[in-house]
Coordinates of C-alpha atoms and ligand atoms in Angstrom, one line a residue:
M1435 CA 81.1 -288.4 -45.9
N1436 CA 83.8 -290.0 -43.8
E1437 CA 83.5 -292.0 -40.5
E1438 CA 84.0 -288.9 -38.4
Q1439 CA 81.3 -287.0 -40.2
R1440 CA 79.0 -289.9 -40.0
N1441 CA 79.5 -290.1 -36.2
E1442 CA 78.9 -286.4 -35.9
L1443 CA 75.7 -286.7 -38.0
S1444 CA 74.5 -289.5 -35.8
Q1445 CA 75.2 -287.4 -32.7
I1446 CA 73.4 -284.5 -34.1
R1447 CA 70.3 -286.6 -35.0
E1448 CA 70.4 -288.2 -31.6
K1449 CA 70.9 -284.9 -29.7
S1450 CA 68.3 -283.1 -31.8
S1451 CA 65.7 -285.8 -31.1
D1452 CA 66.4 -285.6 -27.4
E1453 CA 65.9 -281.9 -27.5
G1454 CA 63.0 -282.1 -29.8
N1455 CA 64.8 -279.7 -32.1
L1456 CA 64.7 -281.2 -35.6
E1457 CA 65.4 -277.9 -37.3
R1458 CA 69.1 -278.3 -36.5
I1459 CA 69.3 -281.6 -38.3
K1460 CA 68.0 -280.0 -41.4
Q1461 CA 70.4 -277.1 -41.3
K1462 CA 73.5 -279.0 -40.4
T1463 CA 73.2 -282.2 -42.3
S1464 CA 71.4 -281.9 -45.6
E1465 CA 74.6 -281.3 -47.5
D1466 CA 76.3 -284.2 -45.7
F1467 CA 73.4 -286.5 -46.5
M1468 CA 73.5 -285.5 -50.1
Q1469 CA 77.2 -286.1 -50.4
Y1470 CA 76.9 -289.5 -48.7
F1471 CA 74.0 -290.6 -50.8
Q1472 CA 75.5 -289.4 -54.0
T1473 CA 78.6 -291.5 -53.5
T1474 CA 77.3 -294.7 -51.9
Y1475 CA 73.5 -294.9 -52.6
Q1476 CA 72.1 -295.6 -56.0
P1477 CA 68.6 -294.1 -56.4
P1478 CA 66.1 -295.6 -58.8
N1479 CA 67.0 -294.8 -62.3
M1480 CA 64.6 -294.2 -65.2
R1481 CA 67.2 -295.2 -67.8
D1482 CA 67.8 -298.5 -66.2
A1483 CA 64.0 -299.1 -66.0
Q1484 CA 63.5 -298.6 -69.7
R1485 CA 66.4 -300.9 -70.6
R1486 CA 64.9 -303.7 -68.6
K1487 CA 65.7 -307.2 -69.8
K1488 CA 63.2 -310.0 -70.1
K1489 CA 64.9 -312.1 -67.5
D1490 CA 62.9 -314.6 -65.6
T1491 CA 61.0 -313.3 -62.6
E1492 CA 62.0 -315.0 -59.3
V1493 CA 59.0 -316.2 -57.3
H1494 CA 59.6 -316.6 -53.6
Y1495 CA 57.4 -318.6 -51.3
D1496 CA 59.6 -318.3 -48.2
F1497 CA 58.5 -315.0 -46.5
S1498 CA 58.8 -315.1 -42.7
I1499 CA 59.3 -312.5 -39.9
P1500 CA 62.8 -312.8 -38.5
E1501 CA 62.8 -314.2 -35.0
D1502 CA 64.1 -311.1 -33.4
M1503 CA 61.3 -309.0 -34.9
N1504 CA 58.5 -311.4 -34.1
L1505 CA 57.4 -309.6 -30.9
A1506 CA 58.8 -306.2 -31.9
G1507 CA 55.4 -304.6 -32.1
Q1508 CA 53.9 -305.9 -28.8
G1509 CA 52.1 -303.0 -27.1
K1510 CA 52.8 -300.8 -30.1
K1511 CA 50.5 -299.3 -32.8
Y1512 CA 50.9 -298.7 -36.5
M1513 CA 49.1 -296.4 -38.9
I1514 CA 49.4 -296.4 -42.7
R1515 CA 48.0 -293.6 -44.8
T1516 CA 47.3 -294.7 -48.4
Y1517 CA 47.3 -292.5 -51.5
G1518 CA 46.7 -293.7 -55.1
C1519 CA 45.2 -296.7 -56.7
Q1520 CA 43.8 -300.1 -55.6
M1521 CA 47.3 -301.5 -56.0
N1522 CA 48.5 -299.2 -53.2
E1523 CA 45.4 -299.9 -51.1
H1524 CA 46.2 -303.6 -51.4
D1525 CA 49.9 -303.1 -50.6
T1526 CA 48.8 -301.3 -47.5
E1527 CA 46.8 -304.5 -46.5
V1528 CA 50.0 -306.5 -47.0
M1529 CA 52.1 -304.1 -44.8
A1530 CA 49.3 -304.1 -42.2
G1531 CA 49.4 -307.9 -42.3
I1532 CA 53.2 -307.8 -41.7
F1533 CA 52.8 -305.3 -38.8
E1534 CA 50.2 -307.5 -37.2
E1535 CA 52.4 -310.5 -37.5
M1536 CA 55.0 -308.5 -35.6
G1537 CA 52.5 -307.9 -32.8
Y1538 CA 51.5 -304.3 -33.7
E1539 CA 47.9 -303.1 -33.5
S1540 CA 46.4 -300.7 -36.0
T1541 CA 45.3 -297.2 -35.0
S1542 CA 43.6 -294.3 -36.8
N1543 CA 44.8 -291.9 -34.2
Q1544 CA 48.2 -290.5 -35.2
K1545 CA 49.0 -289.3 -31.7
E1546 CA 49.1 -292.9 -30.4
A1547 CA 51.0 -294.4 -33.3
D1548 CA 54.5 -295.7 -32.8
V1549 CA 55.0 -296.0 -36.5
I1550 CA 53.3 -294.0 -39.3
L1551 CA 53.8 -295.0 -43.0
L1552 CA 52.7 -292.9 -45.9
N1553 CA 52.1 -295.3 -48.9
T1554 CA 52.4 -292.8 -51.7
C1555 CA 51.3 -292.3 -55.3
A1556 CA 53.3 -290.5 -58.0
I1557 CA 50.8 -290.5 -60.8
R1558 CA 50.2 -286.8 -60.9
E1559 CA 51.8 -283.8 -59.4
N1560 CA 48.9 -283.1 -57.0
A1561 CA 49.2 -286.6 -55.6
E1562 CA 52.8 -285.9 -54.7
N1563 CA 52.0 -282.4 -53.3
K1564 CA 49.5 -284.0 -50.9
V1565 CA 52.2 -286.3 -49.6
F1566 CA 54.8 -283.5 -49.2
G1567 CA 52.1 -281.5 -47.3
E1568 CA 51.5 -284.4 -45.0
I1569 CA 55.2 -284.9 -44.4
G1570 CA 55.4 -281.3 -43.3
H1571 CA 52.6 -282.0 -40.7
L1572 CA 54.2 -285.1 -39.4
K1573 CA 57.3 -283.2 -38.3
S1574 CA 55.5 -281.8 -35.3
L1575 CA 54.5 -285.4 -34.2
K1576 CA 58.2 -286.4 -34.4
V1577 CA 59.2 -283.4 -32.4
E1578 CA 56.7 -284.4 -29.7
N1579 CA 57.7 -288.0 -29.8
P1580 CA 61.2 -288.6 -31.1
N1581 CA 60.7 -292.4 -30.8
L1582 CA 58.0 -292.3 -33.5
I1583 CA 59.1 -294.0 -36.7
L1584 CA 58.1 -292.1 -39.8
G1585 CA 58.3 -293.9 -43.1
I1586 CA 57.6 -293.1 -46.8
C1587 CA 56.9 -296.0 -49.1
G1588 CA 54.9 -296.6 -52.3
C1589 CA 55.4 -295.2 -55.8
M1590 CA 57.0 -291.8 -54.9
S1591 CA 59.8 -293.6 -53.1
Q1592 CA 60.8 -295.1 -56.5
E1593 CA 61.5 -291.7 -57.8
E1594 CA 65.0 -290.4 -57.6
S1595 CA 64.0 -286.8 -57.3
V1596 CA 61.6 -287.5 -54.4
V1597 CA 64.2 -289.6 -52.5
N1598 CA 66.7 -286.7 -52.9
R1599 CA 64.2 -284.1 -51.8
I1600 CA 63.3 -286.1 -48.6
L1601 CA 67.0 -286.6 -47.9
K1602 CA 67.7 -283.0 -48.3
K1603 CA 64.6 -281.3 -46.8
H1604 CA 63.0 -283.8 -44.5
P1605 CA 65.8 -285.5 -42.6
F1606 CA 63.4 -286.3 -39.7
I1607 CA 61.9 -289.1 -41.9
D1608 CA 63.3 -292.4 -40.5
L1609 CA 62.6 -294.8 -43.4
I1610 CA 62.1 -294.7 -47.2
F1611 CA 61.4 -297.9 -49.0
G1612 CA 60.1 -298.7 -52.5
T1613 CA 57.4 -300.9 -54.0
H1614 CA 59.8 -303.8 -54.4
N1615 CA 60.8 -303.9 -50.8
I1616 CA 57.5 -304.4 -48.9
H1617 CA 58.5 -307.9 -47.8
R1618 CA 61.6 -306.4 -46.1
L1619 CA 59.4 -304.3 -43.7
P1620 CA 60.5 -306.2 -40.6
Q1621 CA 64.2 -305.8 -41.3
L1622 CA 63.7 -302.1 -42.3
M1623 CA 61.8 -301.5 -39.1
K1624 CA 64.6 -303.0 -37.1
E1625 CA 67.2 -300.8 -38.8
A1626 CA 64.9 -297.7 -38.3
M1627 CA 64.3 -298.5 -34.6
F1628 CA 67.9 -299.2 -33.7
G1629 CA 70.0 -297.3 -36.2
K1630 CA 70.6 -293.6 -36.0
E1631 CA 70.5 -292.7 -39.7
M1632 CA 67.7 -292.5 -42.2
V1633 CA 67.1 -296.0 -43.7
V1634 CA 66.8 -295.9 -47.5
D1635 CA 65.9 -299.1 -49.2
V1636 CA 64.8 -298.5 -52.8
W1637 CA 65.6 -300.9 -55.6
S1638 CA 65.5 -299.8 -59.1
K1639 CA 64.9 -303.4 -60.2
E1640 CA 62.5 -305.2 -62.4
G1641 CA 60.8 -306.9 -59.4
D1642 CA 60.2 -310.4 -58.1
I1643 CA 57.1 -312.0 -56.8
I1644 CA 56.8 -312.8 -53.1
E1645 CA 53.9 -315.2 -52.7
N1646 CA 53.2 -315.9 -49.1
L1647 CA 52.9 -312.4 -47.6
P1648 CA 50.4 -312.0 -44.8
R1649 CA 47.4 -309.6 -45.5
A1650 CA 45.2 -307.8 -43.1
R1651 CA 42.3 -307.1 -45.4
K1652 CA 40.0 -304.2 -45.0
G1653 CA 36.5 -305.7 -44.5
N1654 CA 35.2 -309.2 -45.1
I1655 CA 33.0 -308.7 -48.1
K1656 CA 35.2 -307.5 -51.0
A1657 CA 38.9 -308.5 -51.5
W1658 CA 41.6 -307.5 -53.8
V1659 CA 43.8 -310.1 -55.5
N1660 CA 47.0 -309.3 -57.4
I1661 CA 47.2 -311.2 -60.6
M1662 CA 50.2 -309.4 -61.9
Y1663 CA 52.7 -306.6 -61.0
G1664 CA 54.3 -303.9 -63.0
C1665 CA 53.7 -302.5 -66.5
D1666 CA 55.7 -302.7 -69.7
K1667 CA 53.5 -300.4 -71.8
F1668 CA 55.5 -297.2 -71.2
C1669 CA 52.7 -294.8 -72.2
T1670 CA 54.7 -291.6 -72.7
Y1671 CA 53.0 -289.7 -69.9
C1672 CA 53.1 -292.4 -67.3
I1673 CA 55.4 -293.0 -64.3
V1674 CA 54.0 -296.4 -63.4
P1675 CA 56.4 -298.6 -65.4
Y1676 CA 59.2 -296.9 -63.5
T1677 CA 57.7 -297.1 -60.1
R1678 CA 56.3 -300.6 -60.3
G1679 CA 58.9 -302.5 -62.4
K1680 CA 58.4 -304.9 -65.3
E1681 CA 55.2 -306.9 -66.0
R1682 CA 55.2 -310.1 -64.1
S1683 CA 52.3 -312.5 -63.7
R1684 CA 51.5 -314.7 -60.7
M1685 CA 51.1 -318.4 -61.5
P1686 CA 47.5 -319.2 -62.2
Q1687 CA 47.4 -321.8 -59.4
D1688 CA 48.5 -319.3 -56.8
I1689 CA 45.7 -316.9 -57.8
I1690 CA 43.1 -319.6 -58.0
Q1691 CA 44.1 -320.9 -54.6
E1692 CA 43.8 -317.4 -53.1
V1693 CA 40.4 -316.8 -54.6
R1694 CA 39.2 -320.2 -53.4
H1695 CA 40.4 -319.4 -50.0
L1696 CA 38.6 -316.0 -50.0
A1697 CA 35.4 -317.8 -51.2
A1698 CA 35.7 -320.2 -48.3
Q1699 CA 36.1 -317.3 -45.9
G1700 CA 32.8 -315.9 -47.1
Y1701 CA 34.0 -313.0 -49.3
K1702 CA 31.4 -312.0 -51.9
E1703 CA 33.5 -310.2 -54.4
V1704 CA 37.1 -310.3 -55.6
T1705 CA 38.8 -307.7 -57.8
L1706 CA 41.8 -309.0 -59.7
L1707 CA 44.4 -306.3 -59.8
G1708 CA 47.1 -305.3 -62.3
Q1709 CA 48.1 -302.2 -64.1
N1710 CA 47.4 -303.9 -67.4
V1711 CA 45.5 -307.0 -66.6
N1712 CA 45.0 -307.9 -70.3
S1713 CA 48.7 -308.7 -70.5
Y1714 CA 48.3 -311.3 -67.8
G1715 CA 50.2 -314.5 -68.5
K1716 CA 52.3 -313.2 -71.5
D1717 CA 55.5 -313.4 -69.4
L1718 CA 54.6 -316.9 -68.2
N1719 CA 54.9 -318.3 -71.8
I1720 CA 52.4 -321.1 -71.1
G1721 CA 49.7 -320.0 -73.5
Y1722 CA 47.5 -318.9 -70.7
G1723 CA 45.8 -315.5 -70.5
L1724 CA 43.3 -313.4 -68.6
G1725 CA 40.4 -315.1 -70.4
D1726 CA 41.6 -318.5 -69.3
L1727 CA 42.0 -317.4 -65.8
M1728 CA 38.6 -315.8 -65.7
D1729 CA 37.1 -319.0 -67.1
E1730 CA 38.6 -321.0 -64.2
L1731 CA 37.4 -318.4 -61.7
R1732 CA 33.9 -318.8 -63.0
S1733 CA 33.6 -322.2 -61.4
I1734 CA 34.6 -320.9 -57.9
D1735 CA 31.7 -320.3 -55.6
I1736 CA 32.1 -316.6 -55.2
P1737 CA 29.3 -314.3 -56.5
R1738 CA 31.3 -311.6 -58.1
V1739 CA 34.7 -311.4 -59.9
R1740 CA 36.0 -308.2 -61.4
F1741 CA 39.3 -307.0 -62.7
T1742 CA 41.1 -303.7 -63.2
T1743 CA 42.7 -302.1 -65.1
S1744 CA 42.2 -303.1 -68.7
H1745 CA 44.3 -301.9 -71.6
P1746 CA 42.4 -301.9 -74.9
R1747 CA 45.4 -303.1 -76.9
D1748 CA 45.6 -306.5 -75.2
F1749 CA 41.8 -307.1 -74.7
D1750 CA 41.4 -310.3 -76.7
D1751 CA 38.4 -312.3 -78.1
R1752 CA 38.9 -315.1 -75.6
L1753 CA 38.3 -312.7 -72.7
V1754 CA 35.2 -311.2 -74.4
E1755 CA 33.9 -314.7 -74.9
V1756 CA 34.4 -315.7 -71.3
L1757 CA 32.9 -312.5 -69.9
A1758 CA 29.8 -313.0 -72.0
K1759 CA 29.2 -316.3 -70.2
G1760 CA 27.9 -314.3 -67.3
G1761 CA 27.6 -316.0 -63.9
N1762 CA 30.0 -314.4 -61.5
M1763 CA 31.6 -312.4 -64.3
L1764 CA 30.3 -308.8 -64.0
D1765 CA 28.6 -306.6 -66.6
H1766 CA 31.1 -303.7 -66.1
I1767 CA 34.3 -303.1 -68.0
H1768 CA 36.6 -300.2 -67.1
L1769 CA 38.5 -299.6 -70.4
P1770 CA 40.7 -296.5 -70.2
V1771 CA 40.8 -294.7 -73.6
Q1772 CA 42.8 -291.6 -72.6
S1773 CA 42.0 -289.7 -75.8
G1774 CA 39.6 -290.0 -78.7
N1775 CA 42.1 -288.8 -81.3
T1776 CA 44.4 -291.2 -83.1
D1777 CA 47.3 -288.8 -83.4
V1778 CA 47.2 -288.0 -79.7
L1779 CA 46.9 -291.7 -78.9
K1780 CA 50.0 -292.3 -81.0
I1781 CA 52.0 -289.7 -79.2
M1782 CA 50.8 -291.1 -75.9
G1783 CA 52.2 -294.4 -77.0
R1784 CA 48.9 -296.2 -76.4
K1785 CA 49.3 -298.5 -79.4
Y1786 CA 45.7 -298.4 -80.6
S1787 CA 43.7 -295.9 -82.8
R1788 CA 40.3 -294.4 -82.2
E1789 CA 38.9 -296.9 -84.7
E1790 CA 40.5 -299.9 -83.0
Y1791 CA 39.1 -298.8 -79.7
L1792 CA 35.6 -298.4 -81.2
D1793 CA 35.9 -301.8 -82.8
L1794 CA 36.7 -303.3 -79.5
V1795 CA 33.7 -301.5 -77.9
R1796 CA 31.4 -302.9 -80.7
K1797 CA 32.7 -306.4 -80.0
I1798 CA 32.1 -306.1 -76.3
R1799 CA 28.6 -304.6 -76.8
L1800 CA 27.7 -307.4 -79.2
A1801 CA 28.7 -310.1 -76.7
M1802 CA 27.5 -308.3 -73.6
P1803 CA 24.6 -306.0 -74.7
G1804 CA 23.9 -304.6 -71.2
A1805 CA 27.4 -304.0 -70.0
T1806 CA 28.4 -300.7 -68.5
L1807 CA 31.6 -299.1 -69.9
T1808 CA 33.7 -296.7 -67.9
T1809 CA 37.0 -295.1 -68.8
D1810 CA 39.9 -292.8 -67.9
I1811 CA 40.7 -289.7 -70.0
I1812 CA 43.5 -287.2 -70.0
V1813 CA 42.9 -283.7 -71.3
G1814 CA 45.5 -281.2 -72.2
F1815 CA 48.2 -283.6 -73.3
P1816 CA 51.1 -281.5 -74.8
N1817 CA 49.9 -279.6 -77.8
E1818 CA 46.5 -281.2 -77.9
T1819 CA 44.4 -279.0 -80.3
E1820 CA 40.7 -278.1 -79.8
E1821 CA 39.8 -280.4 -82.7
Q1822 CA 41.7 -283.3 -81.1
F1823 CA 39.8 -282.6 -77.8
Q1824 CA 36.5 -282.5 -79.7
D1825 CA 37.4 -286.1 -80.9
T1826 CA 37.5 -287.1 -77.2
L1827 CA 34.1 -285.6 -76.6
S1828 CA 32.6 -287.3 -79.6
L1829 CA 34.1 -290.6 -78.6
V1830 CA 32.7 -290.3 -75.1
E1831 CA 29.3 -289.8 -76.7
E1832 CA 29.7 -292.5 -79.3
V1833 CA 30.7 -295.2 -76.7
G1834 CA 28.2 -293.9 -74.1
F1835 CA 30.6 -294.1 -71.1
E1836 CA 28.6 -294.1 -67.9
A1837 CA 31.4 -292.8 -65.8
A1838 CA 35.0 -291.6 -66.4
Y1839 CA 37.9 -290.6 -64.3
T1840 CA 39.1 -287.4 -66.0
F1841 CA 42.5 -285.8 -65.5
I1842 CA 44.5 -282.8 -66.7
Y1843 CA 47.8 -284.0 -68.0
S1844 CA 50.5 -283.7 -65.4
P1845 CA 54.2 -283.9 -66.6
R1846 CA 56.1 -286.6 -64.7
D1847 CA 59.9 -286.4 -64.2
N1848 CA 61.9 -288.2 -66.9
T1849 CA 58.9 -289.5 -68.9
P1850 CA 59.1 -288.8 -72.6
A1851 CA 56.0 -286.6 -72.6
A1852 CA 57.6 -284.4 -69.9
K1853 CA 60.2 -283.3 -72.5
M1854 CA 57.7 -282.2 -75.0
K1855 CA 57.0 -278.5 -75.5
D1856 CA 53.4 -277.7 -74.7
N1857 CA 51.4 -274.8 -76.2
V1858 CA 48.2 -275.4 -74.3
S1859 CA 47.6 -273.1 -71.4
M1860 CA 46.5 -274.3 -68.0
E1861 CA 43.3 -272.2 -68.4
E1862 CA 42.5 -274.0 -71.6
K1863 CA 43.2 -277.4 -70.0
K1864 CA 40.9 -276.6 -67.1
D1865 CA 38.2 -275.5 -69.5
R1866 CA 38.5 -278.7 -71.5
L1867 CA 38.3 -280.7 -68.3
H1868 CA 35.2 -278.8 -67.3
R1869 CA 33.5 -279.4 -70.7
L1870 CA 34.4 -283.1 -70.6
N1871 CA 33.1 -283.5 -67.0
K1872 CA 29.8 -281.9 -68.0
L1873 CA 29.3 -284.4 -70.8
V1874 CA 30.3 -287.3 -68.6
N1875 CA 28.0 -286.2 -65.8
Q1876 CA 25.1 -285.9 -68.2
Q1877 CA 25.7 -289.4 -69.6
S1878 CA 26.0 -290.8 -66.1
A1879 CA 22.7 -289.2 -65.1
D1880 CA 21.0 -290.5 -68.2
A1881 CA 22.2 -294.0 -67.6
M1882 CA 21.1 -293.8 -63.9
S1883 CA 17.6 -292.5 -64.8
K1884 CA 16.9 -295.8 -66.8
Y1885 CA 17.0 -297.7 -63.5
E1886 CA 14.0 -295.9 -61.9
G1887 CA 11.4 -298.5 -61.0
E1888 CA 13.8 -301.4 -61.8
V1889 CA 14.8 -304.1 -59.2
V1890 CA 18.5 -304.6 -59.0
D1891 CA 20.7 -307.0 -57.0
V1892 CA 22.9 -305.1 -54.6
L1893 CA 25.9 -306.4 -52.8
V1894 CA 25.5 -304.5 -49.5
Q1895 CA 28.8 -303.1 -48.3
G1896 CA 27.8 -301.3 -45.1
E1897 CA 26.7 -297.8 -44.0
S1898 CA 26.7 -295.1 -46.6
K1899 CA 29.7 -292.8 -46.3
N1900 CA 27.4 -289.7 -46.3
N1901 CA 24.6 -291.0 -44.1
P1902 CA 25.0 -293.7 -41.4
D1903 CA 21.2 -294.3 -41.3
V1904 CA 21.4 -295.6 -44.9
L1905 CA 23.1 -298.7 -46.3
A1906 CA 25.1 -298.7 -49.5
G1907 CA 26.2 -301.3 -52.1
Y1908 CA 26.9 -301.9 -55.7
T1909 CA 25.0 -303.6 -58.6
K1910 CA 26.6 -305.9 -61.0
R1911 CA 27.0 -303.0 -63.3
N1912 CA 28.8 -301.0 -60.6
K1913 CA 26.1 -298.6 -59.8
L1914 CA 26.1 -297.3 -56.2
V1915 CA 22.7 -297.9 -54.5
N1916 CA 21.7 -296.3 -51.2
F1917 CA 18.7 -297.7 -49.3
R1918 CA 17.3 -298.3 -45.8
A1919 CA 17.4 -301.8 -44.5
P1920 CA 18.4 -303.6 -41.3
D1921 CA 22.1 -304.1 -40.8
A1922 CA 21.6 -307.9 -41.1
V1923 CA 21.7 -307.5 -44.9
I1924 CA 25.3 -306.2 -44.8
G1925 CA 27.5 -308.6 -46.8
K1926 CA 24.6 -310.1 -48.6
I1927 CA 23.2 -309.7 -52.1
V1928 CA 19.7 -308.4 -51.9
P1929 CA 17.1 -307.1 -54.4
V1930 CA 16.4 -303.4 -54.2
R1931 CA 13.8 -301.4 -56.1
I1932 CA 15.2 -298.1 -57.4
T1933 CA 13.0 -295.2 -56.5
K1934 CA 15.2 -292.3 -57.5
A1935 CA 18.1 -291.8 -59.8
K1936 CA 20.8 -289.2 -59.1
T1937 CA 23.9 -288.4 -61.2
W1938 CA 26.3 -290.8 -59.5
S1939 CA 24.0 -293.0 -57.4
L1940 CA 20.6 -294.5 -57.0
D1941 CA 18.2 -294.4 -54.1
G1942 CA 16.1 -297.5 -53.5
E1943 CA 14.1 -299.6 -51.1
L1944 CA 14.6 -303.2 -50.1
V1945 CA 12.3 -305.7 -51.8
E1946 CA 11.5 -307.4 -48.5
E1947 CA 9.3 -310.2 -49.7
K1948 CA 12.0 -311.7 -51.9
V1949 CA 15.0 -311.3 -49.7
E1950 CA 17.2 -314.1 -51.0
V1951 CA 20.5 -314.6 -49.3
K1952 CA 23.1 -315.5 -51.8
Ligands
SAH2274 N1 47.2 -298.9 -65.9 C1 46.0 -298.2 -66.0 C2 45.9 -296.9 -65.3 C3 47.0 -296.4 -64.4 S1 47.0 -294.8 -63.9 C4 45.8 -297.9 -67.5 O1 46.7 -298.0 -68.3 O2 44.7 -297.6 -67.9 C5 45.4 -294.3 -63.9 C6 45.1 -293.2 -64.8 O3 45.8 -292.0 -64.5 C7 45.4 -293.4 -66.2 O4 44.5 -294.2 -66.9 C8 45.5 -292.0 -66.8 O5 44.3 -291.6 -67.3 C9 45.9 -291.2 -65.6 N2 47.3 -290.7 -65.7 C10 48.4 -291.5 -65.8 N3 49.5 -290.7 -65.9 C11 49.0 -289.4 -65.9 C12 49.6 -288.1 -66.1 N4 51.0 -288.0 -66.2 N5 48.9 -287.0 -66.0 C13 47.5 -287.1 -65.9 N6 46.9 -288.3 -65.8 C14 47.6 -289.4 -65.8
SF4_2275 FE1 50.7 -296.3 -67.2 FE2 50.1 -297.0 -69.7 FE3 51.1 -298.8 -67.9 FE4 48.6 -297.8 -67.7 S1 49.3 -299.0 -69.4 S2 50.1 -298.1 -66.1 S3 48.8 -295.7 -68.3 S4 52.2 -297.0 -68.8
F3S2276 FE1 49.8 -294.1 -58.1 FE2 51.5 -296.0 -58.0 FE3 49.0 -296.6 -58.3 S1 51.8 -294.1 -59.0 S2 48.2 -294.8 -59.4 S3 49.9 -295.7 -56.5 S4 50.7 -297.7 -59.3

C-alpha cells in the first residue's frame, strides 16, 4: 500500500467513524490492509516458535507509564473481558493495574466504557468462536461511539490466522496486541487514541520477564503469582507454546518478595502460576526447583499456597517431600493426565507412559495419603480407538480422580496433531466425553459423600455465586462448601460441619463455638 492509499484509508476510517458507517471500511479496505500487512508486518510464526533458541531471558525492572500517558485515563473507564485460564485472568489484573495507573476507572457496563479489551484464549476452537461472536457484538458499540477503543489481546492475538482474520473482517478493531506486549499498553493506547489505523503489536518472540508491573487484583483474599511464563513441552495438540513463548522462570527472590508482600496485605491464599510449574527453575541453571521454592514459601505466614498446572513428567521427589510436610502446602494436586493409554500419550508428546503416571500417583499417595487428585483429559484425539479410550476410563478409576476438566480434542492451526488424519467421528467423540463425564461425576459424588458429618476448615471467599444468602469457600482439598454465616467471616478460615454432600459441592453449617480466626 503506498502513501496515497494509506491516506485514503485513513480518510475512509475517519469519515466512516464520523458517519457511524463502519460497513464501508470493511468493504473498501480489507484488501488494502491485507496487502499492507503482508509486506510490512510480520505476524507470529509457528515455525520460528518451534526453532526457539535457549538464549538468556531478559528481566526488566524498569516499567513506568510514559509521562504523556500518566493522566490519559482521567474521567475515562475501561473494561476487560477475560477468556481462558488463570494466566489470562492474572494478565487482566496486570492490564487493569496499568489502566488504573493511567487514571482510568473500571466499569462492568460496556455502554459507559471508553476502552474495551478482550483478553482472549486460543486453546480450543469454541474458545475462539466465543471471542469472534463477541467481536461481532462490539461493532454496534463502536458505531454508536466512534471514540471507543476496541482491543484484542491474549493468546488469540499470537495466532497469525486470527490477526489476519481481524484485519480482513473486523477493521473497526483499533488495537491488537499479544501476550508479550502487555507492558506496552500505555504506548499502544496512545497510538490507538491518536492514530487513524489499526494498531497491531504482536511479537513472535520467546519472551522476556517484566518485573515491576502494577496489578489491580480481584479481591483481597486469594491472589495469583506468576512463577514462570511460557511452555517448552510442545504437546502435539497444544497451541500454548506458540502463544506464550518459551519457558522462563522468575527469580526466586522476586517471587518470595511478592508472596511476602501479599501475606503482609492480609491475603490468605496464593496460587503460583505457570503452564508447567514443575519445570520451574530449569532455565535459571542455579539448581533450584519448584520443591525448593515451595519449601521457602512454607515459612511465610500465609495460610494457603497452591500451584497450577503440574506436568507429570517433571514432578520430582523433592516436591513430593516438601508437599508432604503440610503446613500451608495444600492437600490437592491437579495433575493433568490427558489420556490413560501409553500409545496415545506418546503421539500427544506427553513424554510419560500410563505406568509412569501411575507410579507418580503412588508416590504422592504414599507421602500424602489424604490428598485430592484432579486432572485434565482429552477424548477423541486423532484415531483414538475405543480400547484406548477404555484405558482412560480405567485410569480415572484406578487413580480415583475427584474431579476432571474433560475436553473433546480440538485441532489447532499449525500444531502437529492438526495435520493428522482422524477417523473418529464427532458423534463418537461426544459419546466418549459423555461416558467419561458420567464416571468422573460419580467419583466426585462418592468423594463428597465421605465428608458428611465431618468438620472442615473453609477459607470463606464471599457470597455463593448461585445464592447471595449463602457464603461459599474452599477446603484445603479444594472442595466447595456453601453455608450460612454472618458476612464477618468472609476472608477468614472457619470450621464448618458438613450436613449434605452434592456432586460438586458440600452444604454445611458454621461450627460457631469454635470460630477460630486464622
Ligand atoms: N499446561 C497445562 C494445561 C494447559 S491447557 C498442562 O499441560 O496440563 C488446559 C487443558 O486444555 C490441557 O490440559 C488439555 O487437557 C486441554 N487442551 C489443550 N489443548 C487442547 C486441544 N487442542 N483440544 C482439546 N483440549 C485441549
Ligand atoms: Fe500445552 Fe503441553 Fe505445555 Fe500444557 S505442557 S501448556 S498441554 S504444551
Ligand atoms: Fe487459553 Fe492462553 Fe490460557 S490459550 S488456556 S488463555 S495460556
